[in-house]
CSV table of C-alpha atoms and ligand atoms in Angstrom, one decimal:
chain,number,residue,atom,x,y,z
A,335,MET,CA,112.4,109.0,93.3
A,336,LYS,CA,113.8,105.7,92.2
A,337,GLN,CA,112.6,102.8,94.2
A,338,ARG,CA,115.2,101.2,96.5
A,339,PRO,CA,116.1,97.6,96.0
A,340,ILE,CA,114.1,94.9,97.8
A,341,TYR,CA,116.1,94.0,100.9
A,342,LEU,CA,116.8,90.3,101.0
A,343,ASP,CA,120.1,90.3,102.8
A,344,ASN,CA,118.9,89.7,106.3
A,345,HIS,CA,121.7,87.2,107.1
A,346,ALA,CA,124.2,90.0,106.8
A,347,THR,CA,122.2,92.4,109.0
A,348,THR,CA,118.6,93.4,109.6
A,349,ARG,CA,116.8,96.7,109.8
A,350,CYS,CA,116.6,97.9,113.4
A,351,ASP,CA,113.0,97.6,114.5
A,352,PRO,CA,111.4,101.0,115.1
A,353,ARG,CA,110.2,99.8,118.5
A,354,VAL,CA,113.9,99.0,119.4
A,355,VAL,CA,115.0,102.4,118.3
A,356,GLU,CA,112.2,104.0,120.4
A,357,ALA,CA,113.3,102.1,123.5
A,358,MET,CA,116.9,103.0,123.0
A,359,LEU,CA,116.5,106.8,122.5
A,360,PRO,CA,116.0,107.8,126.2
A,361,PHE,CA,119.3,106.1,127.1
A,362,PHE,CA,121.2,108.4,124.9
A,363,THR,CA,119.7,111.7,126.1
A,364,GLN,CA,118.1,111.3,129.6
A,365,GLU,CA,119.2,108.0,131.2
A,366,TYR,CA,122.8,108.4,130.2
A,367,GLY,CA,124.3,107.2,133.4
A,368,ASN,CA,127.0,104.6,133.6
A,369,SER,CA,125.5,101.3,134.7
A,370,SER,CA,128.5,100.8,137.0
A,371,SER,CA,127.6,103.9,139.1
A,372,PRO,CA,125.0,102.6,141.5
A,373,HIS,CA,125.3,105.5,144.0
A,374,HIS,CA,123.2,107.9,142.0
A,375,LEU,CA,119.9,107.9,140.1
A,376,TYR,CA,121.4,108.0,136.6
A,377,GLY,CA,123.6,105.0,137.3
A,378,ARG,CA,120.8,103.1,139.0
A,379,ASN,CA,118.4,103.7,136.1
A,380,ALA,CA,121.0,102.6,133.6
A,381,SER,CA,121.8,99.5,135.7
A,382,GLU,CA,118.2,98.5,136.1
A,383,ALA,CA,117.7,98.8,132.3
A,384,VAL,CA,120.8,96.6,131.7
A,385,ASP,CA,119.5,94.1,134.2
A,386,ALA,CA,116.1,94.0,132.4
A,387,ALA,CA,117.8,93.5,129.0
A,388,ARG,CA,120.0,90.8,130.4
A,389,GLU,CA,116.9,89.0,131.6
A,390,SER,CA,115.3,89.1,128.1
A,391,VAL,CA,118.4,88.0,126.3
A,392,ALA,CA,118.7,85.1,128.8
A,393,ARG,CA,115.0,84.2,128.2
A,394,LEU,CA,115.5,84.0,124.5
A,395,ILE,CA,117.8,81.0,125.0
A,396,GLY,CA,116.4,79.5,128.2
A,397,ALA,CA,119.4,80.7,130.3
A,398,LYS,CA,119.7,82.6,133.6
A,399,SER,CA,120.5,86.3,133.4
A,400,ARG,CA,123.7,86.0,135.4
A,401,GLU,CA,125.0,83.7,132.7
A,402,ILE,CA,124.9,86.5,130.0
A,403,ILE,CA,128.0,88.6,129.2
A,404,PHE,CA,127.4,91.6,127.0
A,405,THR,CA,130.0,92.1,124.2
A,406,SER,CA,130.4,94.3,121.1
A,407,GLY,CA,128.9,91.6,118.9
A,408,ALA,CA,129.2,87.9,118.0
A,409,THR,CA,132.7,88.3,116.6
A,410,GLU,CA,133.9,89.2,120.0
A,411,SER,CA,131.6,86.6,121.6
A,412,ASN,CA,133.1,83.9,119.5
A,413,GLN,CA,136.6,85.0,120.2
A,414,LEU,CA,135.9,85.2,123.9
A,415,ALA,CA,134.4,81.7,123.9
A,416,LEU,CA,137.2,80.0,122.0
A,417,CYS,CA,140.3,81.9,123.4
A,418,GLY,CA,138.8,82.3,126.8
A,419,VAL,CA,138.0,78.6,127.3
A,420,MET,CA,141.1,77.2,125.6
A,421,ARG,CA,143.5,79.5,127.4
A,422,ALA,CA,141.9,79.1,130.8
A,423,ASN,CA,141.9,75.3,130.7
A,424,ARG,CA,145.4,74.7,129.4
A,425,MET,CA,146.2,72.3,132.3
A,426,ARG,CA,143.3,70.1,131.3
A,427,GLY,CA,144.0,69.8,127.6
A,428,ASP,CA,144.7,71.6,124.4
A,429,HIS,CA,142.3,70.3,121.8
A,430,LEU,CA,139.5,72.3,120.0
A,431,ILE,CA,137.0,70.8,117.6
A,432,THR,CA,135.2,73.0,115.1
A,433,SER,CA,134.0,72.8,111.4
A,434,ALA,CA,135.0,74.0,108.0
A,435,THR,CA,131.8,76.1,107.5
A,436,GLU,CA,131.9,78.2,110.7
A,437,HIS,CA,131.8,82.0,110.5
A,438,LYS,CA,135.2,83.5,109.9
A,439,SER,CA,135.3,84.9,113.4
A,440,VAL,CA,135.5,81.3,114.6
A,441,LEU,CA,137.8,80.0,111.9
A,442,ASP,CA,140.3,82.8,112.3
A,443,THR,CA,140.3,82.4,116.1
A,444,ALA,CA,140.9,78.7,115.7
A,445,LYS,CA,143.9,79.5,113.5
A,446,ARG,CA,145.2,81.9,116.1
A,447,LEU,CA,144.9,79.3,118.8
A,448,GLU,CA,146.8,76.8,116.5
A,449,ARG,CA,149.6,79.3,116.3
A,450,GLU,CA,149.6,79.5,120.1
A,451,GLY,CA,150.2,75.7,120.2
A,452,PHE,CA,146.7,74.4,120.5
A,453,LYS,CA,145.5,71.4,118.4
A,454,VAL,CA,142.5,72.1,116.2
A,455,THR,CA,140.3,69.5,114.4
A,456,MET,CA,138.3,70.9,111.5
A,457,LEU,CA,135.3,68.6,110.9
A,458,PRO,CA,134.1,68.3,107.3
A,459,VAL,CA,130.5,68.9,106.3
A,460,ASP,CA,128.4,66.9,103.9
A,461,ALA,CA,126.8,68.1,100.7
A,462,TYR,CA,124.0,69.8,102.7
A,463,GLY,CA,126.5,71.6,105.0
A,464,ASP,CA,125.6,69.4,107.9
A,465,VAL,CA,128.1,68.0,110.5
A,466,ASP,CA,127.6,64.4,111.4
A,467,PRO,CA,127.3,64.0,115.2
A,468,GLN,CA,129.2,60.7,114.8
A,469,LEU,CA,132.2,62.6,113.5
A,470,VAL,CA,132.1,64.9,116.5
A,471,GLU,CA,132.1,61.9,118.8
A,472,ALA,CA,135.0,60.3,116.9
A,473,ALA,CA,137.1,63.4,117.1
A,474,ILE,CA,136.9,63.8,120.9
A,475,THR,CA,140.0,62.7,122.7
A,476,ASN,CA,141.1,63.0,126.4
A,477,ARG,CA,142.8,66.3,125.4
A,478,THR,CA,139.6,67.9,124.0
A,479,ILE,CA,138.4,70.9,125.9
A,480,LEU,CA,135.8,72.5,123.6
A,481,VAL,CA,133.6,71.7,120.6
A,482,SER,CA,132.5,74.8,118.7
A,483,LEU,CA,129.8,74.3,116.1
A,484,MET,CA,127.3,76.9,114.7
A,485,ALA,CA,123.6,76.2,115.2
A,486,ALA,CA,122.6,77.4,111.8
A,487,ASN,CA,124.8,78.3,108.9
A,488,ASN,CA,124.7,81.9,107.7
A,489,GLU,CA,125.0,81.1,104.0
A,490,VAL,CA,123.0,78.0,103.4
A,491,GLY,CA,120.8,78.0,106.5
A,492,THR,CA,121.5,74.4,107.5
A,493,LEU,CA,120.6,73.5,111.1
A,494,LEU,CA,123.0,71.2,112.8
A,495,ARG,CA,121.7,68.5,115.1
A,496,MET,CA,122.3,70.5,118.3
A,497,ARG,CA,120.7,68.1,120.7
A,498,GLU,CA,122.6,65.1,119.5
A,499,ILE,CA,125.9,66.9,119.5
A,500,GLY,CA,125.2,68.5,122.9
A,501,LYS,CA,124.4,65.1,124.4
A,502,ILE,CA,127.7,63.7,123.1
A,503,CYS,CA,129.7,66.6,124.4
A,504,ARG,CA,128.1,66.3,127.9
A,505,GLN,CA,128.6,62.6,128.0
A,506,ARG,CA,132.3,62.9,127.1
A,507,GLY,CA,132.9,65.8,129.5
A,508,VAL,CA,133.8,68.4,126.9
A,509,TRP,CA,132.2,71.9,126.7
A,510,PHE,CA,130.0,72.8,123.8
A,511,HIS,CA,130.0,76.3,122.3
A,512,SER,CA,127.6,77.4,119.5
A,513,ASP,CA,127.5,80.4,117.3
A,514,ALA,CA,123.7,80.7,117.4
A,515,VAL,CA,123.6,84.1,115.7
A,516,GLN,CA,121.4,83.0,112.8
A,517,MET,CA,119.2,80.6,114.7
A,518,ALA,CA,118.3,82.5,117.8
A,519,GLY,CA,115.2,84.6,117.5
A,520,LYS,CA,114.2,82.8,114.3
A,521,MET,CA,113.7,79.4,115.9
A,522,PRO,CA,113.8,78.1,119.5
A,523,VAL,CA,117.2,77.8,121.0
A,524,ASP,CA,117.4,76.2,124.5
A,525,VAL,CA,120.7,75.8,126.3
A,526,GLU,CA,119.2,73.0,128.5
A,527,ALA,CA,117.6,71.0,125.7
A,528,MET,CA,120.7,71.4,123.5
A,529,GLN,CA,123.1,71.0,126.5
A,530,LEU,CA,125.0,74.1,125.5
A,531,ASP,CA,127.7,75.5,127.7
A,532,LEU,CA,128.5,78.7,125.7
A,533,VAL,CA,126.4,80.5,123.1
A,534,SER,CA,127.2,83.6,120.9
A,535,LEU,CA,124.5,86.0,120.0
A,536,SER,CA,124.4,89.3,118.0
A,537,ALA,CA,121.7,92.0,118.2
A,538,HIS,CA,121.9,93.3,114.6
A,539,LYS,CA,120.8,89.9,113.2
A,540,ILE,CA,117.5,90.0,115.1
A,541,TYR,CA,116.4,93.6,114.4
A,542,GLY,CA,118.5,95.1,117.1
A,543,PRO,CA,121.3,97.7,116.9
A,544,LYS,CA,124.8,96.9,115.4
A,545,GLY,CA,127.7,96.8,117.9
A,546,VAL,CA,126.2,94.7,120.7
A,547,GLY,CA,126.1,91.0,121.3
A,548,ALA,CA,126.3,88.5,124.1
A,549,LEU,CA,128.0,85.4,125.2
A,550,TYR,CA,126.1,82.9,127.3
A,551,VAL,CA,128.5,81.0,129.7
A,552,ARG,CA,127.1,78.2,131.8
A,553,ARG,CA,127.8,79.0,135.5
A,554,PRO,CA,129.7,78.0,137.5
A,555,GLU,CA,130.9,75.0,135.4
A,556,VAL,CA,132.8,76.8,132.6
A,557,ARG,CA,136.1,78.4,133.3
A,558,LEU,CA,136.9,81.4,131.1
A,559,GLU,CA,139.8,83.8,130.8
A,560,PRO,CA,138.7,87.3,129.8
A,561,MET,CA,140.1,89.1,126.8
A,562,LEU,CA,139.3,92.7,127.7
A,563,ILE,CA,140.5,93.5,131.2
A,564,GLY,CA,140.3,96.7,133.2
A,565,GLY,CA,137.2,98.0,135.0
A,566,GLY,CA,135.9,94.5,135.7
A,567,GLN,CA,132.5,94.9,134.2
A,568,GLU,CA,130.4,91.9,133.3
A,569,ARG,CA,131.6,89.9,136.3
A,570,GLY,CA,135.2,90.6,135.2
A,571,MET,CA,134.6,88.7,131.9
A,572,ARG,CA,134.4,91.8,129.7
A,573,SER,CA,135.8,95.1,130.9
A,574,GLY,CA,134.7,98.3,129.4
A,575,THR,CA,131.7,100.6,130.1
A,576,VAL,CA,128.5,98.7,129.1
A,577,ALA,CA,126.9,100.2,126.0
A,578,VAL,CA,123.6,100.9,127.8
A,579,PRO,CA,121.5,102.1,124.8
A,580,LEU,CA,122.6,99.2,122.6
A,581,VAL,CA,122.1,96.7,125.4
A,582,VAL,CA,118.6,98.1,126.0
A,583,GLY,CA,117.8,97.8,122.3
A,584,PHE,CA,119.2,94.2,122.3
A,585,GLY,CA,116.8,93.3,125.1
A,586,VAL,CA,113.8,94.7,123.4
A,587,ALA,CA,114.8,93.0,120.1
A,588,CYS,CA,114.9,89.6,121.9
A,589,GLN,CA,111.4,90.2,123.3
A,590,LEU,CA,110.0,91.1,119.9
A,591,CYS,CA,111.2,87.9,118.3
A,592,ALA,CA,108.6,86.0,120.3
A,593,ASP,CA,105.9,87.5,117.9
A,594,ASP,CA,107.6,86.3,114.7
A,595,ASP,CA,106.2,83.1,113.1
A,596,PRO,CA,108.8,80.8,111.6
A,597,ALA,CA,106.1,79.0,109.6
A,598,GLU,CA,104.9,82.3,108.0
A,599,MET,CA,108.5,83.1,107.2
A,600,ALA,CA,109.1,79.7,105.6
A,601,ARG,CA,105.9,80.1,103.5
A,602,ARG,CA,107.2,83.3,102.0
A,603,ARG,CA,110.7,81.8,101.4
A,604,ASP,CA,109.1,78.7,99.7
A,605,LEU,CA,107.1,80.9,97.5
A,606,LEU,CA,110.2,82.8,96.4
A,607,GLU,CA,111.9,79.5,95.6
A,608,THR,CA,108.9,78.2,93.7
A,609,LEU,CA,108.5,81.4,91.6
A,610,ILE,CA,112.2,81.3,90.6
A,611,VAL,CA,112.5,77.5,90.1
A,612,ASP,CA,109.3,77.3,88.0
A,613,GLU,CA,110.6,79.8,85.6
A,614,LEU,CA,114.3,78.8,85.2
A,615,ASP,CA,116.1,75.5,84.5
A,616,GLY,CA,119.6,74.9,85.9
A,617,VAL,CA,118.8,76.1,89.4
A,618,THR,CA,120.3,74.2,92.4
A,619,ARG,CA,119.3,74.7,96.0
A,620,HIS,CA,122.2,74.7,98.4
A,621,GLY,CA,121.6,73.6,102.0
A,622,HIS,CA,119.6,71.0,103.7
A,623,PRO,CA,116.2,70.2,102.1
A,624,THR,CA,114.3,70.3,105.4
A,625,ARG,CA,116.6,71.1,108.3
A,626,ARG,CA,117.3,74.7,107.6
A,627,LEU,CA,116.4,78.3,108.6
A,628,PRO,CA,113.0,79.4,107.6
A,629,ASN,CA,114.3,82.7,106.1
A,630,ASN,CA,117.2,81.3,104.1
A,631,LEU,CA,117.3,80.4,100.4
A,632,ASN,CA,120.6,79.8,98.6
A,633,LEU,CA,120.4,79.1,94.9
A,634,GLY,CA,123.0,78.3,92.3
A,635,PHE,CA,122.4,79.3,88.7
A,636,ALA,CA,124.0,77.3,85.9
A,637,TRP,CA,125.4,79.0,82.8
A,638,VAL,CA,125.7,82.5,84.2
A,639,ASN,CA,128.7,84.4,85.5
A,640,GLY,CA,128.5,85.0,89.2
A,641,SER,CA,129.9,88.5,89.5
A,642,ALA,CA,127.8,89.6,86.4
A,643,LEU,CA,124.7,88.2,88.2
A,644,LEU,CA,125.3,90.2,91.4
A,645,ILE,CA,126.1,93.4,89.5
A,646,ASN,CA,123.1,93.2,87.2
A,647,LEU,CA,120.6,92.3,89.9
A,648,ARG,CA,119.8,95.9,90.7
A,649,GLY,CA,116.4,95.6,92.2
A,650,VAL,CA,117.2,93.1,94.9
A,651,ALA,CA,119.7,93.5,97.6
A,652,VAL,CA,121.2,90.0,98.1
A,653,SER,CA,124.7,88.6,98.4
A,654,ASN,CA,126.8,85.7,97.1
A,655,GLY,CA,128.4,84.1,100.1
A,656,SER,CA,128.6,85.9,103.4
A,657,ALA,CA,128.9,89.7,103.7
A,658,CYS,CA,131.5,89.1,106.4
A,659,THR,CA,133.9,87.8,103.8
A,660,SER,CA,132.8,90.0,100.9
A,661,SER,CA,136.3,91.7,100.9
A,662,GLU,CA,137.6,88.3,99.7
A,663,THR,CA,136.9,87.4,96.1
A,664,GLY,CA,136.3,84.0,94.8
A,665,PRO,CA,133.7,81.3,95.5
A,666,SER,CA,132.2,80.9,99.0
A,667,TYR,CA,134.3,78.7,101.3
A,668,VAL,CA,131.1,77.3,102.7
A,669,LEU,CA,129.8,76.1,99.3
A,670,LYS,CA,133.3,74.8,98.5
A,671,ALA,CA,133.4,72.8,101.8
A,672,MET,CA,130.0,71.3,100.7
A,673,GLY,CA,131.6,70.1,97.5
A,674,VAL,CA,130.1,72.7,95.1
A,675,GLU,CA,132.2,73.3,92.1
A,676,ASP,CA,133.9,76.8,91.9
A,677,GLU,CA,131.9,78.0,88.9
A,678,GLU,CA,128.6,77.1,90.4
A,679,ALA,CA,129.5,78.4,93.8
A,680,ASN,CA,130.3,81.7,92.2
A,681,ALA,CA,127.0,81.9,90.5
A,682,SER,CA,125.0,81.4,93.7
A,683,LEU,CA,122.8,83.9,95.5
A,684,ARG,CA,121.9,84.0,99.2
A,685,PHE,CA,118.4,85.3,99.9
A,686,GLY,CA,117.7,86.2,103.5
A,687,LEU,CA,114.1,87.1,104.2
A,688,GLY,CA,113.2,89.1,107.3
A,689,ARG,CA,110.5,90.4,109.5
A,690,PHE,CA,110.0,93.4,107.2
A,691,THR,CA,109.8,91.4,104.0
A,692,THR,CA,106.3,91.8,102.6
A,693,ASP,CA,104.1,89.4,100.6
A,694,GLU,CA,104.2,91.9,97.7
A,695,GLU,CA,108.0,91.9,97.5
A,696,ILE,CA,108.3,88.2,96.9
A,697,PRO,CA,106.9,88.0,93.4
A,698,ARG,CA,108.7,91.3,92.5
A,699,ALA,CA,112.1,89.9,93.7
A,700,ALA,CA,111.5,86.6,91.8
A,701,ILE,CA,110.7,88.4,88.5
A,702,GLU,CA,113.8,90.4,88.9
A,703,VAL,CA,116.0,87.3,89.5
A,704,VAL,CA,114.4,85.4,86.6
A,705,GLU,CA,114.7,88.3,84.2
A,706,THR,CA,118.3,89.0,85.1
A,707,VAL,CA,119.4,85.3,84.8
A,708,ASN,CA,117.6,85.0,81.5
A,709,ARG,CA,119.2,88.2,80.2
A,710,LEU,CA,122.7,87.0,81.2
A,711,ARG,CA,122.0,83.5,79.7
A,712,ALA,CA,121.1,85.1,76.4
A,713,LEU,CA,124.7,86.2,76.2
A,714,SER,CA,126.2,83.0,77.5
A,715,PRO,CA,127.8,80.6,75.0
A,716,ALA,CA,127.6,77.8,77.6
A,717,TYR,CA,123.8,78.3,77.8
A,718,GLU,CA,123.5,78.3,74.0
A,719,MET,CA,125.4,74.9,73.9
A,720,HIS,CA,123.1,73.5,76.6
A,721,ARG,CA,120.0,74.5,74.7
A,722,PHE,CA,121.4,73.1,71.4
A,723,ALA,CA,122.2,69.8,73.1
A,724,ARG,CA,118.8,69.6,74.6
A,725,SER,CA,117.0,70.4,71.3
A,726,ARG,CA,118.6,67.4,69.7
A,727,ILE,CA,117.4,64.9,72.3
B,1185,PLP,C1,127.0,88.0,111.5
B,1185,PLP,C2,127.5,86.8,112.1
B,1185,PLP,C3,128.5,86.9,113.1
B,1185,PLP,C4,129.2,88.2,113.5
B,1185,PLP,O1,128.4,88.9,114.3
B,1185,PLP,P1,128.8,90.5,114.6
B,1185,PLP,O2,127.9,90.8,115.7
B,1185,PLP,O3,128.5,91.2,113.3
B,1185,PLP,O4,130.2,90.5,115.0
B,1185,PLP,C5,129.0,85.7,113.6
B,1185,PLP,N1,128.5,84.5,113.3
B,1185,PLP,C6,127.5,84.4,112.4
B,1185,PLP,C7,126.9,83.1,112.1
B,1185,PLP,C8,127.0,85.6,111.8
B,1185,PLP,O5,126.0,85.4,110.9
């Protein structure tokens, strides 16, 4: 049998941990009660399992369990945070602040709110994909309700200065929401230390099942208008029968993250980078040199065609840009916002290591990348010219 490609697309999604699957199974077949039916054993068992999961999700970010709302994923959480807060607080103001490199589920929601008459400020990022806290401060007006900035970028891994931004928001009396999908579980996230008021999480980015996420909402301070109404589940903030098996899996996934070592992850990631950069010239690393996710590596390769690179890289499963926008063609909007030229942005690869990445896979992946780039460069007139120019120096 042909070997499957090495999976290095863990920012797009992760393999569900077998221990998570194991924990979920009984909730499909034996404990199939509705967690809103407390009057019989099935419902009670389901409800207790949901409570326990809520507790572990809360613990992951230093929150209280009653502040966690289960959703279908971070796309829904982001939408609930932005629409829910802006619509519920219309009497107080109409201004939202976010940034150019947010996940599409934030950007598209911001656009929708703009069409509804809200004012949106899109903060720029620097060449590292970082948002300057001073810019956040300067953008706040007396009409500002909410600042929404991601904790870690899903393409280049840049970590924003959450504590500084949180402090500014708290001082100025505006709420602070963060899409912490990529940071939570990989590095410590603490809603108190970072002074966060709302946080979006997704299970399938941390070795849990797809189709479940959470929104942390600081209680009782933050006023929120629900999007899904009906049965009044999740304290009325998210109606619909709770996806008990998925929620149970999410809870276990959160617990298991405590055993992962970010330093170990970064060591493997750095090795991958070294092995590639040592063998190739014309490689640029995108993202912050130090303040970035331990599992992220985003590299630009000069003198190769981006789509050819992705197509020819058969032995490694990676992506260029984010999977979430892969239906769109063209260079990544994140890299463009960082000032990367179109051609280079196109020829960039995002490597996302994960819990199941092995030491043995790193050199194999590096060789595959190096060989593919070299093969494509051998056919590239631009590379020929570069070599010729260099040989004459
Ligand atoms: C994957 C991702 C999302 C979307 O999460 P889903 O649970 O798939 O809806 C949102 N934000 C970031 C940063 C992500 O990486």
